[in-house]
Coordinates of C-alpha atoms in Angstrom, one line a residue:
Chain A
X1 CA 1.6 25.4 25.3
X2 CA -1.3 27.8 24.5
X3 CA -2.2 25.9 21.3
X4 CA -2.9 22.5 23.3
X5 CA -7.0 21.3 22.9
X6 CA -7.6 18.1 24.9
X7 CA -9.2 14.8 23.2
X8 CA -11.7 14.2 24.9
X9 CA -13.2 10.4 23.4
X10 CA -12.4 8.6 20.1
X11 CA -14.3 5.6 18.6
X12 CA -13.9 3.9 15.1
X13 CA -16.4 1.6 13.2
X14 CA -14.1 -1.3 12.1
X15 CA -12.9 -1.2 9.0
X16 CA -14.1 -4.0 6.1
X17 CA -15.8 -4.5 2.9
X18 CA -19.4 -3.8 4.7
X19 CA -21.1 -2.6 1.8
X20 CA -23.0 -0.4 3.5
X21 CA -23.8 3.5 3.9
X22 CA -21.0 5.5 5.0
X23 CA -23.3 7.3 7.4
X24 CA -23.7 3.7 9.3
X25 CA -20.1 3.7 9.7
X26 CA -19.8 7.5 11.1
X27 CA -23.0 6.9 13.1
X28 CA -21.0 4.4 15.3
X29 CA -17.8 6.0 15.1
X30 CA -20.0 9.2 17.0
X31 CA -21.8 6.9 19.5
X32 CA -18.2 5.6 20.1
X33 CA -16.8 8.6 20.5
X34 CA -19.1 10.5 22.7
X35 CA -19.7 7.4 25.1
X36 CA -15.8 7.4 25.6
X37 CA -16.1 11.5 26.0
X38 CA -18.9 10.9 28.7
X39 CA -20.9 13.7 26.5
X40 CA -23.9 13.0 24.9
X41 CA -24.7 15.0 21.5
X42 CA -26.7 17.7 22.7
X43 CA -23.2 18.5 24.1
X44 CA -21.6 18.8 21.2
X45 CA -20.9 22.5 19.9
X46 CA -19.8 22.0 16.5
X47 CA -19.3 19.2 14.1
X48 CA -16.6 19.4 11.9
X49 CA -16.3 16.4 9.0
X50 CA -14.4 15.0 6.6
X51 CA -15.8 14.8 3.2
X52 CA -15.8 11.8 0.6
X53 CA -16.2 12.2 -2.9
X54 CA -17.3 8.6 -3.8
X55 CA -20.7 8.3 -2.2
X56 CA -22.7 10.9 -3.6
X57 CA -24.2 14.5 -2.5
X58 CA -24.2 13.2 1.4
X59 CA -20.2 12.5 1.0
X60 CA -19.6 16.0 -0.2
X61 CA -21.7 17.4 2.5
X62 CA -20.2 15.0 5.3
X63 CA -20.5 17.5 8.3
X64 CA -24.1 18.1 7.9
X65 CA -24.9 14.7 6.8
X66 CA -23.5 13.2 10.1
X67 CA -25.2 16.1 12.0
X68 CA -28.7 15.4 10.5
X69 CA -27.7 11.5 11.1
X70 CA -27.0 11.9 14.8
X71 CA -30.5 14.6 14.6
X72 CA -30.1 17.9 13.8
X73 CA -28.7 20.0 17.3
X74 CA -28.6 23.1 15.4
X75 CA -24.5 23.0 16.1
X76 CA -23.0 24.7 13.2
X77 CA -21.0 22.3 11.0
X78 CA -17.8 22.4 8.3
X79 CA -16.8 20.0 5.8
X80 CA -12.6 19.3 4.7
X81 CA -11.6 17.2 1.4
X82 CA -8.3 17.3 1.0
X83 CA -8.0 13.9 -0.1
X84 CA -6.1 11.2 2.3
X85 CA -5.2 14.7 4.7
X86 CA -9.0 15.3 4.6
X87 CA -9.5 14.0 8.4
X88 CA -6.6 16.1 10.1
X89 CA -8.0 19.3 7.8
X90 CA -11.3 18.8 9.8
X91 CA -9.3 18.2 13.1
X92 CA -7.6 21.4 12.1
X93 CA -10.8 23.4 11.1
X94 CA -12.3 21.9 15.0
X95 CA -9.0 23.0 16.6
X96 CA -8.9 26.5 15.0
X97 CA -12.4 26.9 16.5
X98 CA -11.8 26.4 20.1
X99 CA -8.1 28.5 20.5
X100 CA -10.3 31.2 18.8
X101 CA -13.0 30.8 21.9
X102 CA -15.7 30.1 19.3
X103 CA -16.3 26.5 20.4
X104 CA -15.6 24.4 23.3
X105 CA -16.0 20.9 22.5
X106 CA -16.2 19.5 18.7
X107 CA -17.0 16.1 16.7
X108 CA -14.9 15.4 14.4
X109 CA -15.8 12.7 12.0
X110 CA -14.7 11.0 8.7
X111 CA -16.2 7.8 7.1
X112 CA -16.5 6.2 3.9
X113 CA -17.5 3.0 1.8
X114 CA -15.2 2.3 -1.3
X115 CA -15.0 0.7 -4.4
X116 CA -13.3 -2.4 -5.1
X117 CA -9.8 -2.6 -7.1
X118 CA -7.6 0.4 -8.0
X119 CA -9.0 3.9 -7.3
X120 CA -9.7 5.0 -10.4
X121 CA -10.6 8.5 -11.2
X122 CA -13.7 11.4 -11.5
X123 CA -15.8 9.7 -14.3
X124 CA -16.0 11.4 -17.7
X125 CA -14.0 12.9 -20.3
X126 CA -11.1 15.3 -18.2
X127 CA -8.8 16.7 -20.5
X128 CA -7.8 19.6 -18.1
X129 CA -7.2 17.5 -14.9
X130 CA -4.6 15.7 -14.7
X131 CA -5.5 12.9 -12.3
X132 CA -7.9 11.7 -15.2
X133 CA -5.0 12.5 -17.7
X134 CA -2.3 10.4 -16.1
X135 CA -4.3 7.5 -16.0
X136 CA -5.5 7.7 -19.8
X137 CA -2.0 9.1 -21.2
X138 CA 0.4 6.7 -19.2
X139 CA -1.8 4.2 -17.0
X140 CA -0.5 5.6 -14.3
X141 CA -2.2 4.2 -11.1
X142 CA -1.4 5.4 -7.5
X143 CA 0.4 2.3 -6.9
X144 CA 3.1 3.9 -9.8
X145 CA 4.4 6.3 -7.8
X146 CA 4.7 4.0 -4.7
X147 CA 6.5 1.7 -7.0
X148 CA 8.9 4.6 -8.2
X149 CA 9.7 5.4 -4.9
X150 CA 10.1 2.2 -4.0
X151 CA 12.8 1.7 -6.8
X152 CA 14.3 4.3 -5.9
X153 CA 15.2 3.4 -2.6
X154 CA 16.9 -0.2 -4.5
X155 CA 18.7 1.5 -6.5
X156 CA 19.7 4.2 -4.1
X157 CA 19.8 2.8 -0.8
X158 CA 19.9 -0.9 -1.4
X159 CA 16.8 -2.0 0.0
X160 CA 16.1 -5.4 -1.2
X161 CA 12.4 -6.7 -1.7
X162 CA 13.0 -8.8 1.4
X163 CA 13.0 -5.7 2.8
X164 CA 9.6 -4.1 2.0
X165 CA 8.1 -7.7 2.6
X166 CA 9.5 -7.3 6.2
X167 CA 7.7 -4.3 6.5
X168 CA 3.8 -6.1 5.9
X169 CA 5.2 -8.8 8.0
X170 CA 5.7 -6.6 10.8
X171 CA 2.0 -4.5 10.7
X172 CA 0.3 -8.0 10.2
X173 CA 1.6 -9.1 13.1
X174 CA 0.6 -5.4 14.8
X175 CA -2.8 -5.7 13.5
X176 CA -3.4 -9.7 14.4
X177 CA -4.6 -7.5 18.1
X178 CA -6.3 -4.4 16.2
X179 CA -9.9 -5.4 16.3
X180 CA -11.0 -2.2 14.3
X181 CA -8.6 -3.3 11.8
X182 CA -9.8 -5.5 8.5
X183 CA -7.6 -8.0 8.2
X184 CA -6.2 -10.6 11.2
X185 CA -3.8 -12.8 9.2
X186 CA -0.3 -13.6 10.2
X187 CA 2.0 -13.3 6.6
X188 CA 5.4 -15.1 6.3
X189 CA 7.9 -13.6 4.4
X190 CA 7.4 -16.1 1.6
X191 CA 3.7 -15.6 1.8
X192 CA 4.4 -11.8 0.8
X193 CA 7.2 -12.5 -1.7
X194 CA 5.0 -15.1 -3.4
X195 CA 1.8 -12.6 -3.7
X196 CA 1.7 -11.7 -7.7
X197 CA 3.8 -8.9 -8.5
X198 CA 1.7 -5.6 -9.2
X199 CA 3.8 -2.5 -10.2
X200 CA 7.1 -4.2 -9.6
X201 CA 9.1 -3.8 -6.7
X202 CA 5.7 -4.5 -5.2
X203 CA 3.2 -7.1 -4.8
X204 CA -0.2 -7.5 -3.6
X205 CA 0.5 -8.3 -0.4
X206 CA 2.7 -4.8 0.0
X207 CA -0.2 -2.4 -1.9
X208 CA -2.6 -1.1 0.7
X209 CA -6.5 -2.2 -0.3
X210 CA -9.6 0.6 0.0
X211 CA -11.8 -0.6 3.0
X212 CA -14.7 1.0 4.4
X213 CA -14.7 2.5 7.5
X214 CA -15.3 5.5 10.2
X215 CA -13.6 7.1 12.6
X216 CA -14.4 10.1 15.4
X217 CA -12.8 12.2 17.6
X218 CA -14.2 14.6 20.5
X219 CA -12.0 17.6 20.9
X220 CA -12.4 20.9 23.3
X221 CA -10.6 23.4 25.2
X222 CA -8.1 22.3 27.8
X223 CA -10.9 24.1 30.2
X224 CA -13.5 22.1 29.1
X225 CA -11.7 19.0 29.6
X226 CA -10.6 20.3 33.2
X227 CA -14.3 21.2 34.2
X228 CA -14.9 17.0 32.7
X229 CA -12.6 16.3 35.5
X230 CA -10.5 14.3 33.1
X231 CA -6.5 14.6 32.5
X232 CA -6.9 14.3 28.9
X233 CA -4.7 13.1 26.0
X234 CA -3.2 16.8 23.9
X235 CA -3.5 17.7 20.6
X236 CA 0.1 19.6 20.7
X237 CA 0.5 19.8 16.9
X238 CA -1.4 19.6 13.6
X239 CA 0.5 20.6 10.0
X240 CA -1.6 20.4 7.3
X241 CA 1.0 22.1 5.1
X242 CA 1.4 22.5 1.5
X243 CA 4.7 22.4 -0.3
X244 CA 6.9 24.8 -0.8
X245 CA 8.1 25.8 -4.3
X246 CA 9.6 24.2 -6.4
X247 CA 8.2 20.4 -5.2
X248 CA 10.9 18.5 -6.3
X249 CA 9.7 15.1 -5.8
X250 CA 7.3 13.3 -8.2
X251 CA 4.0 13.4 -6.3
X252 CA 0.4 12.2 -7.2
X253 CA -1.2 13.0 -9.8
X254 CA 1.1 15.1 -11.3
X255 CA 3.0 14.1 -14.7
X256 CA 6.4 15.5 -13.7
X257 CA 8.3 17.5 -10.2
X258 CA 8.4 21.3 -10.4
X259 CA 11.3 22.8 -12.5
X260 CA 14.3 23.9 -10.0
X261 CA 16.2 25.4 -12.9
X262 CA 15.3 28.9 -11.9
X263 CA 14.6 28.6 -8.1
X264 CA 16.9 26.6 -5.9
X265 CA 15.0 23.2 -4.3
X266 CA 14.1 24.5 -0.8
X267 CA 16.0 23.1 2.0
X268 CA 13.3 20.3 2.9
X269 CA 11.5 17.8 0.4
X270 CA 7.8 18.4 1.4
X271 CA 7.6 15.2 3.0
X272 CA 10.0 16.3 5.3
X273 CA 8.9 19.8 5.9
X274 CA 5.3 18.0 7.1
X275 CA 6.6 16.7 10.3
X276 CA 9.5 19.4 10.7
X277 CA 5.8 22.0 11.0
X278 CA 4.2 19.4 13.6
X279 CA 7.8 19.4 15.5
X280 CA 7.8 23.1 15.7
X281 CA 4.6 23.7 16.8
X282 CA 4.4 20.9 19.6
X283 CA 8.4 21.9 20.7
X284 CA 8.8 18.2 20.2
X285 CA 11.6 16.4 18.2
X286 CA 11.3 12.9 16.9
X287 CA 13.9 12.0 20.3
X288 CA 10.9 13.0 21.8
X289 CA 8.3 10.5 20.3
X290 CA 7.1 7.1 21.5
X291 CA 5.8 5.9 18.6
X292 CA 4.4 6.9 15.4
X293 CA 1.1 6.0 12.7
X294 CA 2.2 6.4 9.2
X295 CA 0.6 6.3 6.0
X296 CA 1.9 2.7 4.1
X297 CA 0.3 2.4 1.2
X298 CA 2.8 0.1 0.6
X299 CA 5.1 -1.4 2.3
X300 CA 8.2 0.8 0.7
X301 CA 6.3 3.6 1.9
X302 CA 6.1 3.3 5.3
X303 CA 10.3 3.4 5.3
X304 CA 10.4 6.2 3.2
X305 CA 8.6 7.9 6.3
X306 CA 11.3 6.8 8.9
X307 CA 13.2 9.1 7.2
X308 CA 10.9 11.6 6.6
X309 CA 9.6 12.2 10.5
X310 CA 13.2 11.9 11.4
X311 CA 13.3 8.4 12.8
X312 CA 16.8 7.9 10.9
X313 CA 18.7 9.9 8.3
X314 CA 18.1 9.1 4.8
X315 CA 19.2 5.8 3.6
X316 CA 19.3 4.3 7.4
X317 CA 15.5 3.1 7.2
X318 CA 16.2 -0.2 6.1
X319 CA 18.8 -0.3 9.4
X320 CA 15.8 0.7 11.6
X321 CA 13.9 -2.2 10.3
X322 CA 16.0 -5.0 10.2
X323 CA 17.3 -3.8 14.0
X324 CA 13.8 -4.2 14.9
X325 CA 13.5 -0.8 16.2
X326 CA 10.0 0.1 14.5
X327 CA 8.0 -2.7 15.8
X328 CA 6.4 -3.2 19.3
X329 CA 8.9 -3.6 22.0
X330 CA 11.2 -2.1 19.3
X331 CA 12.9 1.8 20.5
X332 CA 10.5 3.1 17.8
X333 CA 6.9 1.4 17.1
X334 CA 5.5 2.2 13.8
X335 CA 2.1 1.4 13.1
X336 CA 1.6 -0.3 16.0
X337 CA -2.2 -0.4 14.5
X338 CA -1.4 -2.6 11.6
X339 CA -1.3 0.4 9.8
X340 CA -2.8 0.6 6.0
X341 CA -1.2 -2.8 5.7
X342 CA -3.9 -4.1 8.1
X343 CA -6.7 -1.4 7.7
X344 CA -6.8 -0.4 3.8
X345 CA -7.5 3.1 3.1
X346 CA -10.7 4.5 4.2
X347 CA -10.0 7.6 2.8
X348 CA -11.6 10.1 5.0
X349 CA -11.5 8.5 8.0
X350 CA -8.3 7.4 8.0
X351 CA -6.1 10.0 9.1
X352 CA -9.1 10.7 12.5
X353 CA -8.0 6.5 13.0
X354 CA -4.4 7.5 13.3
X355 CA -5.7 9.8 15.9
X356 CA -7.8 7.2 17.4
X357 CA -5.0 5.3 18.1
X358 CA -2.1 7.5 19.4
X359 CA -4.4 8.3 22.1
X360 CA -5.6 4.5 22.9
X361 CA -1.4 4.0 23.2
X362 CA -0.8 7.5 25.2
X363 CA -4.1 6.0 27.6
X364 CA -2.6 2.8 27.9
X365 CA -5.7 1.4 26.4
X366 CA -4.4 -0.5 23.6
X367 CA -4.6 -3.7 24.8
X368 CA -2.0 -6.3 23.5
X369 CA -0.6 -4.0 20.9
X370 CA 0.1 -1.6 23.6
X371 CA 3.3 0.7 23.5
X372 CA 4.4 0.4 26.7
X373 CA 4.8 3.5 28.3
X374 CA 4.1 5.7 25.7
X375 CA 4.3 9.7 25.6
X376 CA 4.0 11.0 22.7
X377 CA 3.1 10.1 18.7
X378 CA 3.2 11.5 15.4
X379 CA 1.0 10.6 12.5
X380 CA 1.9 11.4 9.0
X381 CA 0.1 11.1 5.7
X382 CA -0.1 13.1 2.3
X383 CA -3.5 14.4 0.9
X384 CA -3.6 14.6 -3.3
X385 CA -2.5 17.7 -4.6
X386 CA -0.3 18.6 -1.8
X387 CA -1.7 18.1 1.1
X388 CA 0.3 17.5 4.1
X389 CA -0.9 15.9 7.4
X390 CA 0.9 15.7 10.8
X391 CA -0.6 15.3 14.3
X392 CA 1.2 14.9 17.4
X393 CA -0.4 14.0 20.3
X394 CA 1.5 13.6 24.2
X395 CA 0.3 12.5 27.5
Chain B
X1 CA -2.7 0.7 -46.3
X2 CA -1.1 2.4 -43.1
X3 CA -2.9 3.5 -40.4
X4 CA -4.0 6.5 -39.7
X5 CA -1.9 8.5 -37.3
X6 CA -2.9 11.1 -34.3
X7 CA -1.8 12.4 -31.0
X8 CA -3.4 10.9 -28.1
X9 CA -3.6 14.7 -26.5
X10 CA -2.4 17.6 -28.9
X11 CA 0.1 19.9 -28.2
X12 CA 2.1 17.9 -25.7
X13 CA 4.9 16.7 -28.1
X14 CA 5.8 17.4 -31.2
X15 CA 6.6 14.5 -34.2
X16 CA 9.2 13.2 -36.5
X17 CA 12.5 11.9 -35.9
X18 CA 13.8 13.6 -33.0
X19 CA 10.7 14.7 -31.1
X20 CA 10.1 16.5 -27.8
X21 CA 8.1 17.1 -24.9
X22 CA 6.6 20.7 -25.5
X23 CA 6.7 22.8 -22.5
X24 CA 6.7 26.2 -21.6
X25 CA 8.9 29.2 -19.7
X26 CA 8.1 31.5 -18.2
X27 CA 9.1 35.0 -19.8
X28 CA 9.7 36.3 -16.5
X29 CA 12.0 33.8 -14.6
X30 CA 12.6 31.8 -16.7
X31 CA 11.1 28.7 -14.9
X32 CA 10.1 25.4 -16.8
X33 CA 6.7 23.8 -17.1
X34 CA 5.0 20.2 -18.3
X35 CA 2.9 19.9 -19.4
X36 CA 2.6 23.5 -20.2
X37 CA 1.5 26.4 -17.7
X38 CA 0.0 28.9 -19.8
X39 CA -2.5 30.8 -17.6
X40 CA -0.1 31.8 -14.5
X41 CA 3.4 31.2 -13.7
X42 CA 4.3 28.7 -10.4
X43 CA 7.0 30.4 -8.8
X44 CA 5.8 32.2 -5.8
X45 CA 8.0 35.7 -6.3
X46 CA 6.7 35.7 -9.7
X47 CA 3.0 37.3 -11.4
X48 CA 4.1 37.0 -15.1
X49 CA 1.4 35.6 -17.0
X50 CA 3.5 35.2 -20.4
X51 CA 5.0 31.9 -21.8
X52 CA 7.3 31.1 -24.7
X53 CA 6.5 27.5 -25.9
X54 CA 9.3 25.6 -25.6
X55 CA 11.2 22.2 -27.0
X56 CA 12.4 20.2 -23.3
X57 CA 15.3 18.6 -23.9
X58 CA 15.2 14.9 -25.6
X59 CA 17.3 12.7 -23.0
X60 CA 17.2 12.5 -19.7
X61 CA 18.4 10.5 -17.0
X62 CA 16.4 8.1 -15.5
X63 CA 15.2 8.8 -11.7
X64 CA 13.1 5.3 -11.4
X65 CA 11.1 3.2 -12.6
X66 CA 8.1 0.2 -12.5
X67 CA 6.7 -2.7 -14.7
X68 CA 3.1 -3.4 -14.5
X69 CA 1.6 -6.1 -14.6
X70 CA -2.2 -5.2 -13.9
X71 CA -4.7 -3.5 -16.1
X72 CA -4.9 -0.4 -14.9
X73 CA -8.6 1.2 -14.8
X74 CA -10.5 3.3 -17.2
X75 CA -9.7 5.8 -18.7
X76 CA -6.6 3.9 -19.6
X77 CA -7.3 1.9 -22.7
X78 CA -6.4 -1.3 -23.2
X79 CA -6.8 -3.8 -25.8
X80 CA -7.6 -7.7 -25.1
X81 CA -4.4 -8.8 -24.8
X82 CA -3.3 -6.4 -22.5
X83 CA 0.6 -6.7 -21.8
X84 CA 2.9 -5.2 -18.8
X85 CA 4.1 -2.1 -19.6
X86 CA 6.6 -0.2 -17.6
X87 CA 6.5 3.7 -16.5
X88 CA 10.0 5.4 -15.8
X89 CA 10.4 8.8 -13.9
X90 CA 13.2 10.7 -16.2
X91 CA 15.4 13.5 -14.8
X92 CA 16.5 16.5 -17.0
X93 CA 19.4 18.1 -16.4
X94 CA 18.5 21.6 -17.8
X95 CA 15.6 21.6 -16.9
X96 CA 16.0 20.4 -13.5
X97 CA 12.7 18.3 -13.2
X98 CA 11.6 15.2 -13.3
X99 CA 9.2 13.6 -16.3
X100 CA 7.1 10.5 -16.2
X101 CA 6.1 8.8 -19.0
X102 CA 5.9 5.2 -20.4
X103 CA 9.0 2.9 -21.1
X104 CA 9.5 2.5 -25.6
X105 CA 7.6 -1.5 -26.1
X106 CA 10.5 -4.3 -26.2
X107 CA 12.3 -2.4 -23.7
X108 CA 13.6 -5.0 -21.2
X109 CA 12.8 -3.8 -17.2
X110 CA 15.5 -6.2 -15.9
X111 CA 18.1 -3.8 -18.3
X112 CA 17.0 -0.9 -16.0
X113 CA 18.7 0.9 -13.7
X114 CA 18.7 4.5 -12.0
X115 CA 21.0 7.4 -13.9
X116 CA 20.6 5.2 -17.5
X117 CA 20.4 7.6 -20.1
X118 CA 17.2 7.4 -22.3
X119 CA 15.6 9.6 -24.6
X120 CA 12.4 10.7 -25.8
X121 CA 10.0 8.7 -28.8
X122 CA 6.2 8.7 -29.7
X123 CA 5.1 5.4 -29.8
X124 CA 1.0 4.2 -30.4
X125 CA -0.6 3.8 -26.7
X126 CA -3.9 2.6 -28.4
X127 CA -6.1 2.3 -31.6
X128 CA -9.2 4.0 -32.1
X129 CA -11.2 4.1 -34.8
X130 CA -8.3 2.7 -37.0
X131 CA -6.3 5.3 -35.8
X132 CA -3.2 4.7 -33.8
X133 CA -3.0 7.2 -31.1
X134 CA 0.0 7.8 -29.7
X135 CA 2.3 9.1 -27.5
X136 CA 5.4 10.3 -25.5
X137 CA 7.7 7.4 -24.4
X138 CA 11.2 6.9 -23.3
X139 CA 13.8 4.6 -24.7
X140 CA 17.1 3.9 -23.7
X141 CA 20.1 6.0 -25.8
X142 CA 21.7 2.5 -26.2
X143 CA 18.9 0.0 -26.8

């Protein structure tokens, strides 16, 4: 129980097509966030953000850039990228801070304004990295790999198509109460299987979008929080785990797995081993959570992660669906936000959202998408380049 | 006259009638690599720094796969007429690892399935300065 750190507010900028700075969109996140903390920003101790590489200098140097925004405090600052894991990296770095006594209370912020269309990648000629190479050698887009797993689980499992369409019906209807999310719009079944196919088993309606969007999140020491006079929601966990050798599944951006000719496959896939780290640490198993906030950047995806947080044993996530178990009311509500499906990816905010909204359920605060009840939550996401990203959070 | 003829990346595959992925191994433990690792070896226990080059085996098995139907962004290059291509994720047995690359043209998606055997071809991926560039595909042993 010694690792616990309170959060102490959370506030998002809703998520859109805004076209605006990024900063705008942290700015308010902040305010947000420090309003519902009862702090004001001289309070804050340190800020700790989450960097995004697609709006310049100010992206890369997110921590300071929000700091100078909200006027310079002289509170140190740090800055994660670690791709879609960036924002639990920073949670991590503001974390690490107060169990080591050098911080009490931290902002923790991600925000950013995206393109339109596929993300493509780092401009330029890239003959050495292979995210650039995978696109120009085998125009292969992120939605490839979600469409190999996705395949895979046909083929495997028998999940049908009616199946992953199920799964955008179900975080539409989640997100019709979300008013941070972007989109509000009930989708029939038919409306999702008639949606033009994109990397087939998936269609439009099943591929997450990139939104812009900002999220924030005030954490301190469970003595701080005490001395608020508040009984705060608890950080109890955060993995931000790499794989472990050989990564036998095909990941982003990489052209093939790792070789397990000469080293056995370790006992966990690394999606799994993400969540197993978070259990550990919080002495929580999944019989333990309420609900959970996964990353579906597509549909497929999302039941891929039933399996991998320990929802269901492999193979069984389609079961979980169709039983109804993963949507409110159901034993298990997954992204009870909308998820991605409702939100599109906001790259560095988007893991601090998941945040936002485990502790808006573990409150009670989350209005008519509220888990009743709830106790406990897990988010899960993957960063590029191995980057895993679990938080659990409890009452 | 015939086109001109070039790799789309050099030293990735090698030509002619039976061609292969070109990988590397490690000296040490004798773990597999693609592309190739040449500057440090992966495993964890391991500090060699010493590669053979090596031939990956030609067929595989294949672990999944998607058709496209979108033009995918720079630096892909497309022509005009840009057609659906497909992308299958192809497991090696002796190598223990799994390959992406692109599905041979004509190949049929709806003749896919997981575990169908397929094997390796270099195929043009675009023209460039009247050169077709080209590059590792897979095709299915039976097709």
């Amino acid at each position: 129980m010694a690792k616990e750190v309170a959060v102490l507010g959370v506030g998002m900028h809703p998520w859109g097509k805004w076209g605006k700075s990024f900063v705008e969109y942290g700015l308010k996140a902040c305010n947000d966030a420090l309003d519902d903390a009862g702090l004001e920003w001289q309070d804050i101790q340190v800020v700790a953000g989450a960097e995004t590489v697609r709006c310049g200098y100010a992206g890369y140097v997110a921590g300071a850039t929000f700091a100078e925004a909200l006027g310079w405090n002289g509170a140190p600052v740090s800055t994660s990228y670690a791709a879609c894991a960036s924002g639990s990296q920073a949670i991590n770095n503001a974390r690490a801070m107060i169990l080591a006594d050098m911080a009490d209370v931290v902002l923790v912020v991600g925000a950013d304004t995206t393109p339109k269309g596929f993300l493509a990648p780092n401009a330029g000629e890239r003959w050495t990295d292979p995210d650039w190479l995978r696109f120009r050698l085998m125009g292969c887009t992120n939605p490839t790999y979600f469409a190999l797993y996705a395949r895979r689980r046909m083929d495997l499992y028998g999940a049908t198509e009616e199946d992953f369409a199920a799964v955008k019906v179900k975080n539409a209807k989640h997100g019709l109460a979300n008013p941070n999310a972007r989109y509000h719009k009930e989708f029939s079944m038919e409306q999702v299987l008639e949606s033009p196919m994109v990397a087939d088993p998936l269609r439009l309606l099943e591929i997450c979008a990139t939104s812009d969007g900002g999220a924030a999140v005030v954490i301190s020491s469970m003595e701080y929080a005490r001395k608020c006079k508040v009984d705060p929601v608890k950080i109890r966990a955060v993995s931000t785990i790499t794989p472990t050798y050989p990564m036998t599944s095909i990941e982003m951006p990489y052209f093939s797995t790792d070789s397990a000719a000469a080293v056995p496959a370790p006992q966990r896939s690394f999606k799994d081993s993400i969540s197993h780290a978070a259990y550990e640490e919080a002495g929580l198993g999944p019989e333990d959570m309420s609900l959970a906030e996964v990353y579906d950047l597509s549909s497929a995806l999302e039941l891929d992660w039933y399996e991998n947080l320990g929802l269901c044993g492999a193979g069984e996530a389609e079961k979980l669906l169709r039983n109804g178990d993963t949507k409110i009311g159901g034993r298990i509500p997954v992204n009870p936000s909308g998820g991605l499906a409702c939100f599109g990816e906001a790259v560095p905010a988007q893991a601090l959202a998941q945040v936002c909204e485990l502790t808006w359920h573990l409150r009670g605060q989350a209005g008519a998408r509220q888990v009743e009840g709830a106790k406990a939550g897990i988010t899960a996401n993957v960063g590029l380049f191995g980057h895993g990203s679990s938080v659990i959070c409890s009452v | 006259m015939a086109k001109e003829i070039a790799p789309a990346i050099a030293g990735w595959y090698t030509s002619g009638d039976e061609p292969h992925l070109i990988g590397s191994q490690c000296k040490q433990c004798q773990t597999y690599f693609f592309p190739k690792q040449e500057l440090f070896c992966k495993n964890p226990v391991c500090r060699s720094t010493e590669f053979d080059e090596v031939e990956l085996s030609r067929r595989g098995k294949i672990w999944s796969y998607t058709e496209h139907y979108y033009r995918p962004p720079e630096p892909y290059i497309s022509g005009e007429d840009f057609q659906p291509y497909t992308i299958a994720a192809v497991e090696l047995e002796k190598e223990k690892m799994v390959i992406l690359g692109q599905l041979a043209n004509g190949v049929q998606h709806a003749d896919l399935k997981a575990g169908l055997e397929v094997e390796l071809v270099v195929e043009e991926l675009y023209e460039q300065d009247d050169t077709a560039m080209t590059v590792w595909k897979w095709k299915p042993v039976d097709a």
